[in-house]
Amino acid sequence: MVGHLADRAQFGLILPSTNTSVEAEFNRMLVPGVSWHSGRIFASNPDLSSSENMVSFLEDLRTQIKTAVQSVCHAKVDYLVMGMSAETFWGGADGADKFVAFMGELSGGLRVTSGAAACKAVIDTYKAKKIAIITPYQPVGDQQVVDFFTEIGVDVVRIHGMKCDSATSIADVSGDEIKDAFRKINGDDVDLLLQAGTNLCAARAAAEMEGELGKPVVAINAATVWHAYRANGIMDQIEGWGELLEKY
């Protein structure tokens, strides 16, 4: 359903209650005729200080996600967008597909953009074969990301997990720290750099790194916005957020 302020698309945006970066970045990439409407997944314990705690955090989100989807669907949104990424990579390529199908079922049949699907579309667009990735995750999360890309035929040359100790502290990582992480994983053996973890406020830093490194550097929030727009025929080119949104 479109509204007076969004006559092109109203997007339902699902994100953890701990996330403070997604809405801020998505709204800065807003184009005319579009609106974002949030459903927050309550996270009772944001502790991510170990791999075990990260798994517990995601298990908790899975018990709460239905309510978040139901609440945002009350707004009669046109399309569902996942503002969380770890869960979308979990279980490799098959797990990613099942998660999208599950979200479609919960939303009564809406089409869905997930972080993993957006990243695959980015890989396909650039025809990248060798990538490097930064995340805020613990090793268990990094392995899930590596498994996903490996299963879709991409070589993950390097991955750097920042091991943030809580879901909220992810947003405290500075742009300079993010840029340093991209520099750390870069090399002549890499076609494209990616960032996962939607609470990392990385989209602007990634766009700036493209000029320095001379190759695509894509933040997951920029990839997700781009994928959601293009899947709905919204082809606006947006400056300041990297080549992906400017040219593709």
mmCIF file of C-alpha atoms in Angstrom:
data_model
loop_
_atom_site.group_PDB
_atom_site.id
_atom_site.type_symbol
_atom_site.label_atom_id
_atom_site.label_comp_id
_atom_site.label_asym_id
_atom_site.label_seq_id
_atom_site.Cartn_x
_atom_site.Cartn_y
_atom_site.Cartn_z
ATOM 1 C CA MET A 1 0.000 0.000 0.000
ATOM 2 C CA VAL A 2 1.371 3.419 -0.896
ATOM 3 C CA GLY A 3 0.723 6.570 1.108
ATOM 4 C CA HIS A 4 0.654 10.319 0.519
ATOM 5 C CA LEU A 5 4.342 10.622 1.421
ATOM 6 C CA ALA A 6 5.426 7.338 -0.161
ATOM 7 C CA ASP A 7 3.745 6.865 -3.528
ATOM 8 C CA ARG A 8 6.427 4.458 -4.794
ATOM 9 C CA ALA A 9 6.957 2.028 -1.928
ATOM 10 C CA GLN A 10 6.513 1.601 1.807
ATOM 11 C CA PHE A 11 9.183 -0.742 3.124
ATOM 12 C CA GLY A 12 8.830 -2.782 6.295
ATOM 13 C CA LEU A 13 12.217 -2.779 8.031
ATOM 14 C CA ILE A 14 13.002 -5.526 10.565
ATOM 15 C CA LEU A 15 15.902 -4.940 12.957
ATOM 16 C CA PRO A 16 17.041 -5.876 16.475
ATOM 17 C CA SER A 17 15.978 -3.591 19.311
ATOM 18 C CA THR A 18 19.689 -2.967 19.999
ATOM 19 C CA ASN A 19 20.375 -1.464 16.562
ATOM 20 C CA THR A 20 20.916 2.298 16.250
ATOM 21 C CA SER A 21 22.636 2.481 12.840
ATOM 22 C CA VAL A 22 20.227 0.966 10.325
ATOM 23 C CA GLU A 23 17.422 3.524 10.461
ATOM 24 C CA ALA A 24 19.897 6.416 10.521
ATOM 25 C CA GLU A 25 21.804 5.186 7.464
ATOM 26 C CA PHE A 26 18.742 4.012 5.544
ATOM 27 C CA ASN A 27 17.020 7.377 5.991
ATOM 28 C CA ARG A 28 20.099 9.157 4.678
ATOM 29 C CA MET A 29 19.820 7.024 1.530
ATOM 30 C CA LEU A 30 16.121 7.837 1.160
ATOM 31 C CA VAL A 31 14.766 8.766 -2.265
ATOM 32 C CA PRO A 32 11.504 10.598 -3.059
ATOM 33 C CA GLY A 33 8.335 8.544 -2.798
ATOM 34 C CA VAL A 34 9.769 5.930 -0.403
ATOM 35 C CA SER A 35 9.389 5.384 3.347
ATOM 36 C CA TRP A 36 10.849 2.999 5.935
ATOM 37 C CA HIS A 37 8.667 1.543 8.720
ATOM 38 C CA SER A 38 10.426 -0.336 11.512
ATOM 39 C CA GLY A 39 9.553 -3.477 13.419
ATOM 40 C CA ARG A 40 12.028 -4.071 16.260
ATOM 41 C CA ILE A 41 12.937 -7.542 17.488
ATOM 42 C CA PHE A 42 13.279 -7.397 21.262
ATOM 43 C CA ALA A 43 16.714 -8.601 22.380
ATOM 44 C CA SER A 44 16.685 -9.415 26.085
ATOM 45 C CA ASN A 45 20.450 -9.888 26.409
ATOM 46 C CA PRO A 46 22.789 -7.938 24.070
ATOM 47 C CA ASP A 47 25.952 -9.712 25.298
ATOM 48 C CA LEU A 48 28.134 -10.807 22.365
ATOM 49 C CA SER A 49 31.386 -11.278 24.263
ATOM 50 C CA SER A 50 31.885 -14.880 23.122
ATOM 51 C CA SER A 51 30.836 -17.171 20.312
ATOM 52 C CA GLU A 52 28.454 -18.926 22.713
ATOM 53 C CA ASN A 53 26.842 -15.628 23.684
ATOM 54 C CA MET A 54 26.452 -14.638 20.046
ATOM 55 C CA VAL A 55 24.593 -17.874 19.345
ATOM 56 C CA SER A 56 22.347 -17.245 22.371
ATOM 57 C CA PHE A 57 21.644 -13.712 21.161
ATOM 58 C CA LEU A 58 20.488 -14.998 17.772
ATOM 59 C CA GLU A 59 18.420 -17.778 19.319
ATOM 60 C CA ASP A 60 16.653 -15.152 21.422
ATOM 61 C CA LEU A 61 15.926 -13.040 18.343
ATOM 62 C CA ARG A 62 14.362 -16.031 16.601
ATOM 63 C CA THR A 63 11.792 -16.339 19.402
ATOM 64 C CA GLN A 64 10.831 -12.659 19.046
ATOM 65 C CA ILE A 65 10.982 -12.061 15.316
ATOM 66 C CA LYS A 66 7.384 -13.063 14.551
ATOM 67 C CA THR A 67 5.990 -10.227 16.667
ATOM 68 C CA ALA A 68 8.238 -7.688 14.944
ATOM 69 C CA VAL A 69 7.112 -8.828 11.501
ATOM 70 C CA GLN A 70 3.443 -8.852 12.483
ATOM 71 C CA SER A 71 3.680 -5.350 13.923
ATOM 72 C CA VAL A 72 5.244 -3.799 10.843
ATOM 73 C CA CYS A 73 2.809 -5.591 8.527
ATOM 74 C CA HIS A 74 -0.051 -3.757 10.257
ATOM 75 C CA ALA A 75 1.140 -0.730 8.257
ATOM 76 C CA LYS A 76 0.316 -2.631 5.058
ATOM 77 C CA VAL A 77 3.890 -2.313 3.802
ATOM 78 C CA ASP A 78 4.741 -3.393 0.269
ATOM 79 C CA TYR A 79 8.000 -5.234 0.844
ATOM 80 C CA LEU A 80 10.069 -6.579 3.739
ATOM 81 C CA VAL A 81 13.707 -5.607 4.359
ATOM 82 C CA MET A 82 15.985 -7.219 6.934
ATOM 83 C CA GLY A 83 18.009 -4.686 8.908
ATOM 84 C CA MET A 84 20.018 -7.457 10.547
ATOM 85 C CA SER A 85 22.647 -9.560 8.818
ATOM 86 C CA ALA A 86 24.084 -12.361 10.964
ATOM 87 C CA GLU A 87 20.897 -14.433 10.877
ATOM 88 C CA THR A 88 20.615 -14.049 7.099
ATOM 89 C CA PHE A 89 23.989 -15.792 6.583
ATOM 90 C CA TRP A 90 23.397 -18.551 9.140
ATOM 91 C CA GLY A 91 23.403 -22.063 7.719
ATOM 92 C CA GLY A 92 25.203 -21.181 4.506
ATOM 93 C CA ALA A 93 23.461 -20.693 1.177
ATOM 94 C CA ASP A 94 20.639 -23.097 2.046
ATOM 95 C CA GLY A 95 20.075 -21.452 5.411
ATOM 96 C CA ALA A 96 19.971 -18.036 3.754
ATOM 97 C CA ASP A 97 17.297 -19.185 1.287
ATOM 98 C CA LYS A 98 15.254 -20.783 4.064
ATOM 99 C CA PHE A 99 15.417 -17.593 6.121
ATOM 100 C CA VAL A 100 14.042 -15.516 3.229
ATOM 101 C CA ALA A 101 11.252 -18.053 2.738
ATOM 102 C CA PHE A 102 10.472 -17.969 6.470
ATOM 103 C CA MET A 103 10.225 -14.167 6.459
ATOM 104 C CA GLY A 104 7.940 -14.358 3.448
ATOM 105 C CA GLU A 105 5.662 -16.755 5.296
ATOM 106 C CA LEU A 106 5.597 -14.622 8.454
ATOM 107 C CA SER A 107 4.698 -11.526 6.426
ATOM 108 C CA GLY A 108 1.843 -13.150 4.544
ATOM 109 C CA GLY A 109 3.696 -13.501 1.270
ATOM 110 C CA LEU A 110 5.732 -10.312 0.975
ATOM 111 C CA ARG A 111 8.934 -10.383 -1.029
ATOM 112 C CA VAL A 112 12.059 -9.957 1.083
ATOM 113 C CA THR A 113 15.514 -8.383 0.879
ATOM 114 C CA SER A 114 18.045 -9.947 3.242
ATOM 115 C CA GLY A 115 21.655 -8.983 3.845
ATOM 116 C CA ALA A 116 22.917 -12.246 2.386
ATOM 117 C CA ALA A 117 20.761 -11.920 -0.741
ATOM 118 C CA ALA A 118 21.890 -8.329 -1.188
ATOM 119 C CA CYS A 119 25.547 -9.348 -0.900
ATOM 120 C CA LYS A 120 25.081 -12.120 -3.463
ATOM 121 C CA ALA A 121 23.548 -9.584 -5.850
ATOM 122 C CA VAL A 122 26.549 -7.300 -5.279
ATOM 123 C CA ILE A 123 28.924 -10.181 -6.058
ATOM 124 C CA ASP A 124 26.991 -10.952 -9.241
ATOM 125 C CA THR A 125 26.938 -7.294 -10.288
ATOM 126 C CA TYR A 126 30.704 -6.905 -9.952
ATOM 127 C CA LYS A 127 31.455 -10.482 -11.058
ATOM 128 C CA ALA A 128 33.801 -10.731 -8.081
ATOM 129 C CA LYS A 129 35.576 -14.037 -7.423
ATOM 130 C CA LYS A 130 37.859 -13.149 -4.506
ATOM 131 C CA ILE A 131 36.627 -11.019 -1.625
ATOM 132 C CA ALA A 132 37.629 -9.899 1.849
ATOM 133 C CA ILE A 133 35.208 -9.077 4.649
ATOM 134 C CA ILE A 134 35.044 -7.172 7.925
ATOM 135 C CA THR A 135 32.445 -7.917 10.601
ATOM 136 C CA PRO A 136 31.721 -7.011 14.235
ATOM 137 C CA TYR A 137 31.235 -10.707 15.001
ATOM 138 C CA GLN A 138 32.815 -13.398 17.090
ATOM 139 C CA PRO A 139 34.500 -16.326 15.231
ATOM 140 C CA VAL A 140 31.269 -18.350 15.081
ATOM 141 C CA GLY A 141 29.597 -15.552 13.137
ATOM 142 C CA ASP A 142 32.560 -15.044 10.841
ATOM 143 C CA GLN A 143 32.514 -18.734 9.940
ATOM 144 C CA GLN A 144 28.864 -18.558 8.937
ATOM 145 C CA VAL A 145 29.644 -15.647 6.622
ATOM 146 C CA VAL A 146 32.579 -17.514 5.082
ATOM 147 C CA ASP A 147 30.443 -20.634 4.605
ATOM 148 C CA PHE A 148 27.747 -18.647 2.788
ATOM 149 C CA PHE A 149 30.117 -17.064 0.298
ATOM 150 C CA THR A 150 32.073 -20.266 -0.226
ATOM 151 C CA GLU A 151 28.863 -22.116 -1.041
ATOM 152 C CA ILE A 152 27.876 -19.541 -3.670
ATOM 153 C CA GLY A 153 31.264 -19.959 -5.351
ATOM 154 C CA VAL A 154 33.227 -17.018 -3.934
ATOM 155 C CA ASP A 155 36.693 -17.253 -2.383
ATOM 156 C CA VAL A 156 36.909 -15.411 0.945
ATOM 157 C CA VAL A 157 40.593 -14.502 0.970
ATOM 158 C CA ARG A 158 40.468 -12.774 4.367
ATOM 159 C CA ILE A 159 37.927 -11.986 7.073
ATOM 160 C CA HIS A 160 38.447 -9.732 10.064
ATOM 161 C CA GLY A 161 36.003 -9.999 12.957
ATOM 162 C CA MET A 162 36.120 -7.079 15.402
ATOM 163 C CA LYS A 163 34.642 -9.205 18.205
ATOM 164 C CA CYS A 164 32.443 -6.441 19.609
ATOM 165 C CA ASP A 165 31.396 -7.360 23.142
ATOM 166 C CA SER A 166 27.729 -6.393 22.868
ATOM 167 C CA ALA A 167 25.079 -5.777 20.243
ATOM 168 C CA THR A 168 24.910 -2.107 21.244
ATOM 169 C CA SER A 169 28.668 -1.513 21.308
ATOM 170 C CA ILE A 170 28.881 -2.416 17.623
ATOM 171 C CA ALA A 171 27.565 1.077 16.896
ATOM 172 C CA ASP A 172 30.437 2.605 18.895
ATOM 173 C CA VAL A 173 33.047 1.513 16.340
ATOM 174 C CA SER A 174 34.292 4.668 14.640
ATOM 175 C CA GLY A 175 34.598 5.376 10.948
ATOM 176 C CA ASP A 176 38.379 5.534 11.292
ATOM 177 C CA GLU A 177 38.429 2.079 12.904
ATOM 178 C CA ILE A 178 36.293 0.730 10.083
ATOM 179 C CA LYS A 179 38.617 2.240 7.478
ATOM 180 C CA ASP A 180 41.632 0.692 9.212
ATOM 181 C CA ALA A 181 39.884 -2.684 9.144
ATOM 182 C CA PHE A 182 39.302 -2.368 5.397
ATOM 183 C CA ARG A 183 42.974 -1.510 4.901
ATOM 184 C CA LYS A 184 43.942 -4.563 6.936
ATOM 185 C CA ILE A 185 42.014 -6.996 4.741
ATOM 186 C CA ASN A 186 42.822 -5.377 1.403
ATOM 187 C CA GLY A 187 45.360 -6.793 -1.029
ATOM 188 C CA ASP A 188 46.099 -7.318 -4.706
ATOM 189 C CA ASP A 189 44.522 -10.759 -4.366
ATOM 190 C CA VAL A 190 41.067 -9.282 -3.598
ATOM 191 C CA ASP A 191 38.489 -8.048 -6.139
ATOM 192 C CA LEU A 192 35.998 -6.544 -3.716
ATOM 193 C CA LEU A 193 35.703 -5.691 -0.012
ATOM 194 C CA LEU A 194 32.510 -6.244 1.977
ATOM 195 C CA GLN A 195 31.290 -5.374 5.465
ATOM 196 C CA ALA A 196 28.676 -7.356 7.388
ATOM 197 C CA GLY A 197 26.907 -6.422 10.605
ATOM 198 C CA THR A 198 24.179 -3.811 10.214
ATOM 199 C CA ASN A 199 24.868 -1.941 13.466
ATOM 200 C CA LEU A 200 28.337 -1.020 12.220
ATOM 201 C CA CYS A 201 27.866 2.491 10.848
ATOM 202 C CA ALA A 202 30.076 1.726 7.863
ATOM 203 C CA ALA A 203 28.372 2.939 4.687
ATOM 204 C CA ARG A 204 30.047 6.347 4.501
ATOM 205 C CA ALA A 205 33.467 4.960 5.469
ATOM 206 C CA ALA A 206 33.180 2.228 2.833
ATOM 207 C CA ALA A 207 32.299 4.763 0.135
ATOM 208 C CA GLU A 208 35.329 6.863 1.054
ATOM 209 C CA MET A 209 37.615 3.828 0.972
ATOM 210 C CA GLU A 210 36.749 3.129 -2.669
ATOM 211 C CA GLY A 211 38.745 6.190 -3.722
ATOM 212 C CA GLU A 212 41.712 5.193 -1.589
ATOM 213 C CA LEU A 213 41.802 1.507 -2.534
ATOM 214 C CA GLY A 214 40.646 1.731 -6.150
ATOM 215 C CA LYS A 215 38.136 -1.111 -5.942
ATOM 216 C CA PRO A 216 34.543 -1.693 -4.785
ATOM 217 C CA VAL A 217 34.091 -1.412 -1.020
ATOM 218 C CA VAL A 218 30.521 -2.194 -0.036
ATOM 219 C CA ALA A 219 28.833 -1.814 3.345
ATOM 220 C CA ILE A 220 25.915 -4.124 4.017
ATOM 221 C CA ASN A 221 23.473 -1.305 4.741
ATOM 222 C CA ALA A 222 24.218 0.296 1.371
ATOM 223 C CA ALA A 223 23.912 -3.095 -0.319
ATOM 224 C CA THR A 224 20.586 -3.774 1.382
ATOM 225 C CA VAL A 225 19.078 -0.411 0.431
ATOM 226 C CA TRP A 226 20.302 -0.845 -3.148
ATOM 227 C CA HIS A 227 18.878 -4.361 -3.408
ATOM 228 C CA ALA A 228 15.489 -3.331 -1.974
ATOM 229 C CA TYR A 229 15.223 -0.372 -4.333
ATOM 230 C CA ARG A 230 16.231 -2.275 -7.450
ATOM 231 C CA ALA A 231 13.946 -5.216 -6.605
ATOM 232 C CA ASN A 232 11.078 -2.738 -6.614
ATOM 233 C CA GLY A 233 12.028 -0.951 -9.820
ATOM 234 C CA ILE A 234 13.426 2.093 -8.004
ATOM 235 C CA MET A 235 16.473 2.951 -10.093
ATOM 236 C CA ASP A 236 17.458 6.288 -8.549
ATOM 237 C CA GLN A 237 21.213 6.808 -8.396
ATOM 238 C CA ILE A 238 22.363 8.233 -5.080
ATOM 239 C CA GLU A 239 25.639 10.061 -4.593
ATOM 240 C CA GLY A 240 27.876 9.861 -1.547
ATOM 241 C CA TRP A 241 27.275 6.229 -0.595
ATOM 242 C CA GLY A 242 29.573 4.443 -2.990
ATOM 243 C CA GLU A 243 29.705 3.273 -6.566
ATOM 244 C CA LEU A 244 26.997 0.638 -6.094
ATOM 245 C CA LEU A 245 24.253 3.194 -5.451
ATOM 246 C CA GLU A 246 25.717 5.749 -7.830
ATOM 247 C CA LYS A 247 26.155 3.585 -10.934
ATOM 248 C CA TYR A 248 24.200 0.308 -10.687
#
